[in-house]
């Protein structure tokens, strides 16, 4: 069976960044764009150049520094927008301009309210047709690769949508996107739009039809796949499904649905699926949006089995409860969730997966300790297991530094100052250090750096709230790097300064253990290691 190629148009850096609170720095965007290139997406929508100088710079730098995918810049159907997009892509061989205008009556009446767009709805519709045509032609005078989107196509009168699309194709659009901007459509309805366009737009076969679905009803992925079944050959999506409101179609879910069920779709993507989880983690760290454990494909529980009956089945034959391999999407294979429902089988195969050998005579003691711990805790994590096994087998600990005390003073009109007491566990010595910083966290980190004597870069700091209200916990994720290797520390506390300090010490412990004894190191994850190690590619 031969499969059509479905282009993956990643809009994490544009629509994804429109998610409230997801703003990223230019260097974070560049790092993500490089990983999207390794993931082998076909197109990266890098931003909306006219909207701000930072957006312009991000598109320009990504277009010039990231090789592989087509780099796309968004523009309204306004001459200034198209010019800005063209300028950001200047000198780039395969740049795309993506121009869009609203087409639904609801949008027309609200956004084109002014009579300069026409007095009646019919007048406004005519104006939109003209604006679309002029913008596409303008963009075509800059680049041969032009995408047109009929914003809110999902709620647009189908007859008018056909007219708009015919107009855009006549003006030179090479890709036509049919967005379900408000996430209103259900799959059969969305598929109908593609069928209609293919039947009624005379030249639809000469362009690539594209899906762009929002997740307001939780149907973004289902709608995108329905679009593919109805002839779409480009899917617009974001890593982890981030985006406006409830988000966009999740790239990893679309890709794996097409991959696992390719016979059903007769279509496939060129995505390097093993990088899906590392790239998901990278986006999560950059945006501070954590990935829910039950998230399909990339969630921490996506390949985990806790019930003894499931664990036994999976250990015998993975197909019993898994429809794809964890490794295929860059997850760890040994995801047997250990808790009070787990048995010896699960425990010892997990330890084996962690590379921890337990002698026969130590097994019973270890198992009893595990059961006692599992009774107290909801879940027994790898960290707990390593500690149990370390005690049972007498292996050395990866902990190199212990934060014994921390005092922070901060307030209006005074520079934040932190004092820490750190024990160096190998030598048993302690060091007390204090430092000033621009903020309390910067002061703590400076004091810890002095007390540990560690030299490294702070690559990322992300904080998010877990729970609600004033007593919600802050979860801090810190990424430190040295000589091309990266280590993460995560900690939660109701005191965000404490969580900041603990996560930092955890990351430094990993780094220090790596420097002194690689065996005890927990890398951020193979994929992430490789992701971060990838050298910048010049165009
Ligand atoms: O949701 C939408 O309609 C968009 C357009 C700009 C394509 O994001
Ligand atoms: Zn959108």
Short mmCIF file of N, CA and C in Angstrom, two decimals, residues 367-456:
data_model
loop_
_atom_site.label_atom_id
_atom_site.label_comp_id
_atom_site.label_asym_id
_atom_site.label_seq_id
_atom_site.Cartn_x
_atom_site.Cartn_y
_atom_site.Cartn_z
N UNK A 367 11.87 -6.40 49.10
CA UNK A 367 10.45 -6.45 48.77
C UNK A 367 9.61 -6.01 49.97
N UNK A 368 10.00 -6.47 51.18
CA UNK A 368 9.23 -6.08 52.37
C UNK A 368 9.32 -4.57 52.61
N UNK A 369 10.50 -4.03 52.40
CA UNK A 369 10.65 -2.57 52.56
C UNK A 369 9.80 -1.83 51.53
N UNK A 370 9.77 -2.39 50.33
CA UNK A 370 8.97 -1.77 49.27
C UNK A 370 7.48 -1.78 49.64
N UNK A 371 7.00 -2.92 50.14
CA UNK A 371 5.59 -3.02 50.51
C UNK A 371 5.26 -2.02 51.61
N UNK A 372 6.17 -1.90 52.59
CA UNK A 372 5.93 -0.96 53.69
C UNK A 372 5.84 0.47 53.16
N UNK A 373 6.74 0.79 52.23
CA UNK A 373 6.76 2.14 51.66
C UNK A 373 5.51 2.38 50.80
N UNK A 374 5.16 1.37 49.99
CA UNK A 374 3.99 1.50 49.10
C UNK A 374 2.72 1.69 49.91
N UNK A 375 2.69 1.13 51.11
CA UNK A 375 1.52 1.30 51.97
C UNK A 375 1.38 2.74 52.44
N UNK A 376 2.53 3.39 52.62
CA UNK A 376 2.51 4.79 53.10
C UNK A 376 2.31 5.77 51.96
N UNK A 377 2.90 5.45 50.80
CA UNK A 377 2.88 6.41 49.69
C UNK A 377 1.90 5.97 48.61
N UNK A 378 1.35 6.96 47.92
CA UNK A 378 0.44 6.66 46.83
C UNK A 378 1.18 5.93 45.71
N UNK A 379 2.38 6.41 45.46
CA UNK A 379 3.16 5.81 44.39
C UNK A 379 4.62 5.76 44.79
N UNK A 380 5.30 4.67 44.42
CA UNK A 380 6.72 4.57 44.73
C UNK A 380 7.48 4.95 43.46
N UNK A 381 8.23 6.04 43.53
CA UNK A 381 8.94 6.56 42.36
C UNK A 381 10.32 5.91 42.22
N UNK A 382 10.91 6.11 41.05
CA UNK A 382 12.26 5.58 40.80
C UNK A 382 13.22 6.07 41.88
N UNK A 383 13.06 7.35 42.27
CA UNK A 383 13.94 7.91 43.29
C UNK A 383 13.86 7.10 44.57
N UNK A 384 12.61 6.77 44.98
CA UNK A 384 12.41 6.00 46.22
C UNK A 384 13.05 4.62 46.08
N UNK A 385 12.84 4.04 44.90
CA UNK A 385 13.38 2.70 44.67
C UNK A 385 14.90 2.69 44.74
N UNK A 386 15.48 3.71 44.12
CA UNK A 386 16.95 3.78 44.11
C UNK A 386 17.46 3.89 45.53
N UNK A 387 16.75 4.68 46.33
CA UNK A 387 17.19 4.88 47.71
C UNK A 387 17.02 3.57 48.50
N UNK A 388 15.89 2.87 48.28
CA UNK A 388 15.68 1.59 48.97
C UNK A 388 16.79 0.61 48.59
N UNK A 389 17.03 0.54 47.27
CA UNK A 389 18.02 -0.42 46.78
C UNK A 389 19.42 -0.01 47.24
N UNK A 390 19.65 1.29 47.29
CA UNK A 390 20.97 1.75 47.71
C UNK A 390 21.24 1.30 49.14
N UNK A 391 20.19 1.46 49.99
CA UNK A 391 20.38 1.06 51.39
C UNK A 391 20.55 -0.44 51.50
N UNK A 392 19.72 -1.19 50.73
CA UNK A 392 19.79 -2.65 50.82
C UNK A 392 21.10 -3.19 50.28
N UNK A 393 21.66 -2.53 49.27
CA UNK A 393 22.86 -3.07 48.62
C UNK A 393 24.14 -2.33 49.03
N UNK A 394 23.99 -1.24 49.77
CA UNK A 394 25.16 -0.49 50.22
C UNK A 394 25.82 0.31 49.11
N UNK A 395 25.07 0.61 48.00
CA UNK A 395 25.65 1.44 46.92
C UNK A 395 25.79 2.89 47.37
N UNK A 396 26.78 3.62 46.82
CA UNK A 396 26.91 5.02 47.21
C UNK A 396 25.76 5.87 46.66
N UNK A 397 25.45 6.95 47.37
CA UNK A 397 24.36 7.83 46.96
C UNK A 397 24.83 8.85 45.93
N UNK A 398 23.86 9.33 45.10
CA UNK A 398 24.23 10.37 44.12
C UNK A 398 24.23 11.75 44.77
N UNK A 399 23.79 11.83 46.04
CA UNK A 399 23.71 13.14 46.69
C UNK A 399 25.10 13.63 47.06
N UNK A 400 25.45 14.79 46.56
CA UNK A 400 26.77 15.36 46.87
C UNK A 400 26.67 16.55 47.81
N UNK A 401 25.58 17.32 47.67
CA UNK A 401 25.40 18.51 48.50
C UNK A 401 24.07 18.41 49.23
N UNK A 402 24.06 18.91 50.46
CA UNK A 402 22.80 18.98 51.20
C UNK A 402 22.60 20.41 51.67
N UNK A 403 21.42 20.94 51.40
CA UNK A 403 21.13 22.31 51.84
C UNK A 403 20.58 22.21 53.26
N UNK A 404 21.35 22.68 54.24
CA UNK A 404 20.93 22.54 55.64
C UNK A 404 20.12 23.74 56.12
N UNK A 405 20.50 24.92 55.66
CA UNK A 405 19.78 26.11 56.12
C UNK A 405 19.69 27.13 55.00
N UNK A 406 18.65 27.94 55.07
CA UNK A 406 18.54 29.04 54.10
C UNK A 406 17.76 30.19 54.76
N UNK A 407 18.31 31.39 54.63
CA UNK A 407 17.59 32.57 55.12
C UNK A 407 17.55 33.56 53.98
N UNK A 408 16.41 34.16 53.77
CA UNK A 408 16.31 35.14 52.69
C UNK A 408 15.69 36.41 53.26
N UNK A 409 16.30 37.55 52.94
CA UNK A 409 15.64 38.80 53.32
C UNK A 409 15.38 39.60 52.05
N UNK A 410 14.15 40.08 51.95
CA UNK A 410 13.76 40.87 50.78
C UNK A 410 12.65 41.80 51.21
N UNK A 411 12.50 42.88 50.53
CA UNK A 411 11.42 43.81 50.88
C UNK A 411 11.52 45.04 50.02
N UNK A 412 10.52 45.93 50.16
CA UNK A 412 10.50 47.13 49.33
C UNK A 412 11.74 47.97 49.60
N UNK A 413 12.39 48.37 48.52
CA UNK A 413 13.52 49.28 48.64
C UNK A 413 14.80 48.66 49.16
N UNK A 414 14.86 47.36 49.32
CA UNK A 414 16.14 46.76 49.74
C UNK A 414 16.50 45.61 48.82
N UNK A 415 17.79 45.45 48.63
CA UNK A 415 18.24 44.40 47.72
C UNK A 415 18.08 43.03 48.39
N UNK A 416 17.47 42.07 47.68
CA UNK A 416 17.31 40.74 48.27
C UNK A 416 18.66 40.12 48.60
N UNK A 417 18.72 39.43 49.75
CA UNK A 417 19.97 38.81 50.19
C UNK A 417 19.64 37.42 50.71
N UNK A 418 20.50 36.46 50.37
CA UNK A 418 20.27 35.09 50.84
C UNK A 418 21.50 34.56 51.53
N UNK A 419 21.27 33.74 52.57
CA UNK A 419 22.39 33.07 53.24
C UNK A 419 22.06 31.58 53.26
N UNK A 420 23.03 30.77 52.89
CA UNK A 420 22.78 29.32 52.88
C UNK A 420 23.89 28.59 53.62
N UNK A 421 23.51 27.42 54.13
CA UNK A 421 24.51 26.53 54.74
C UNK A 421 24.42 25.21 53.98
N UNK A 422 25.53 24.82 53.35
CA UNK A 422 25.53 23.62 52.51
C UNK A 422 26.56 22.64 53.04
N UNK A 423 26.17 21.37 53.16
CA UNK A 423 27.14 20.34 53.55
C UNK A 423 27.63 19.62 52.30
N UNK A 424 28.95 19.47 52.20
CA UNK A 424 29.56 18.66 51.13
C UNK A 424 29.65 17.24 51.69
N UNK A 425 28.79 16.36 51.21
CA UNK A 425 28.65 15.06 51.87
C UNK A 425 29.89 14.18 51.77
N UNK A 426 30.63 14.31 50.66
CA UNK A 426 31.82 13.45 50.51
C UNK A 426 32.85 13.75 51.60
N UNK A 427 33.03 15.04 51.91
CA UNK A 427 34.08 15.40 52.89
C UNK A 427 33.50 15.66 54.27
N UNK A 428 32.20 15.81 54.34
CA UNK A 428 31.56 16.10 55.63
C UNK A 428 31.74 17.55 56.05
N UNK A 429 32.29 18.40 55.17
CA UNK A 429 32.50 19.81 55.53
C UNK A 429 31.26 20.64 55.21
N UNK A 430 31.13 21.76 55.89
CA UNK A 430 29.99 22.64 55.60
C UNK A 430 30.51 24.01 55.17
N UNK A 431 29.71 24.68 54.35
CA UNK A 431 30.08 26.05 53.95
C UNK A 431 28.89 26.96 54.09
N UNK A 432 29.10 28.09 54.75
CA UNK A 432 28.04 29.09 54.88
C UNK A 432 28.40 30.24 53.95
N UNK A 433 27.48 30.63 53.09
CA UNK A 433 27.76 31.72 52.14
C UNK A 433 26.54 32.63 52.05
N UNK A 434 26.78 33.88 51.74
CA UNK A 434 25.65 34.78 51.50
C UNK A 434 25.90 35.57 50.23
N UNK A 435 24.81 36.01 49.61
CA UNK A 435 24.95 36.76 48.35
C UNK A 435 23.73 37.64 48.14
N UNK A 436 23.94 38.72 47.37
CA UNK A 436 22.84 39.59 46.95
C UNK A 436 22.40 39.16 45.55
N UNK A 437 21.19 39.53 45.19
CA UNK A 437 20.74 39.22 43.83
C UNK A 437 19.67 40.20 43.41
N UNK A 438 19.36 40.18 42.09
CA UNK A 438 18.30 41.07 41.60
C UNK A 438 16.95 40.71 42.22
N UNK A 439 16.79 39.45 42.50
CA UNK A 439 15.57 38.99 43.17
C UNK A 439 15.98 37.93 44.18
N UNK A 440 15.03 37.47 45.03
CA UNK A 440 15.40 36.49 46.05
C UNK A 440 15.94 35.18 45.47
N UNK A 441 15.37 34.74 44.34
CA UNK A 441 15.83 33.46 43.77
C UNK A 441 17.27 33.63 43.25
N UNK A 442 17.52 34.76 42.59
CA UNK A 442 18.89 35.00 42.08
C UNK A 442 19.87 35.03 43.25
N UNK A 443 19.46 35.63 44.38
CA UNK A 443 20.35 35.69 45.55
C UNK A 443 20.61 34.28 46.09
N UNK A 444 19.56 33.47 46.17
CA UNK A 444 19.73 32.09 46.68
C UNK A 444 20.68 31.32 45.78
N UNK A 445 20.46 31.43 44.45
CA UNK A 445 21.27 30.65 43.53
C UNK A 445 22.74 31.07 43.59
N UNK A 446 22.95 32.37 43.75
CA UNK A 446 24.34 32.86 43.83
C UNK A 446 25.00 32.31 45.10
N UNK A 447 24.27 32.36 46.21
CA UNK A 447 24.83 31.86 47.47
C UNK A 447 25.11 30.36 47.37
N UNK A 448 24.20 29.62 46.74
CA UNK A 448 24.41 28.16 46.59
C UNK A 448 25.62 27.90 45.69
N UNK A 449 25.75 28.68 44.60
CA UNK A 449 26.92 28.49 43.72
C UNK A 449 28.21 28.68 44.52
N UNK A 450 28.23 29.71 45.36
CA UNK A 450 29.44 29.96 46.15
C UNK A 450 29.68 28.82 47.14
N UNK A 451 28.61 28.36 47.76
CA UNK A 451 28.76 27.33 48.79
C UNK A 451 29.12 25.97 48.22
N UNK A 452 28.67 25.69 47.00
CA UNK A 452 29.00 24.39 46.39
C UNK A 452 30.28 24.48 45.56
N UNK A 453 30.61 25.68 45.10
CA UNK A 453 31.78 25.85 44.23
C UNK A 453 31.51 25.33 42.83
N UNK A 454 30.23 25.17 42.49
CA UNK A 454 29.88 24.58 41.18
C UNK A 454 29.91 25.64 40.07
N UNK A 455 30.45 25.25 38.91
CA UNK A 455 30.44 26.15 37.75
C UNK A 455 29.56 25.53 36.66
N UNK A 456 28.57 26.27 36.26
CA UNK A 456 27.60 25.74 35.29
C UNK A 456 26.76 26.89 34.79
#
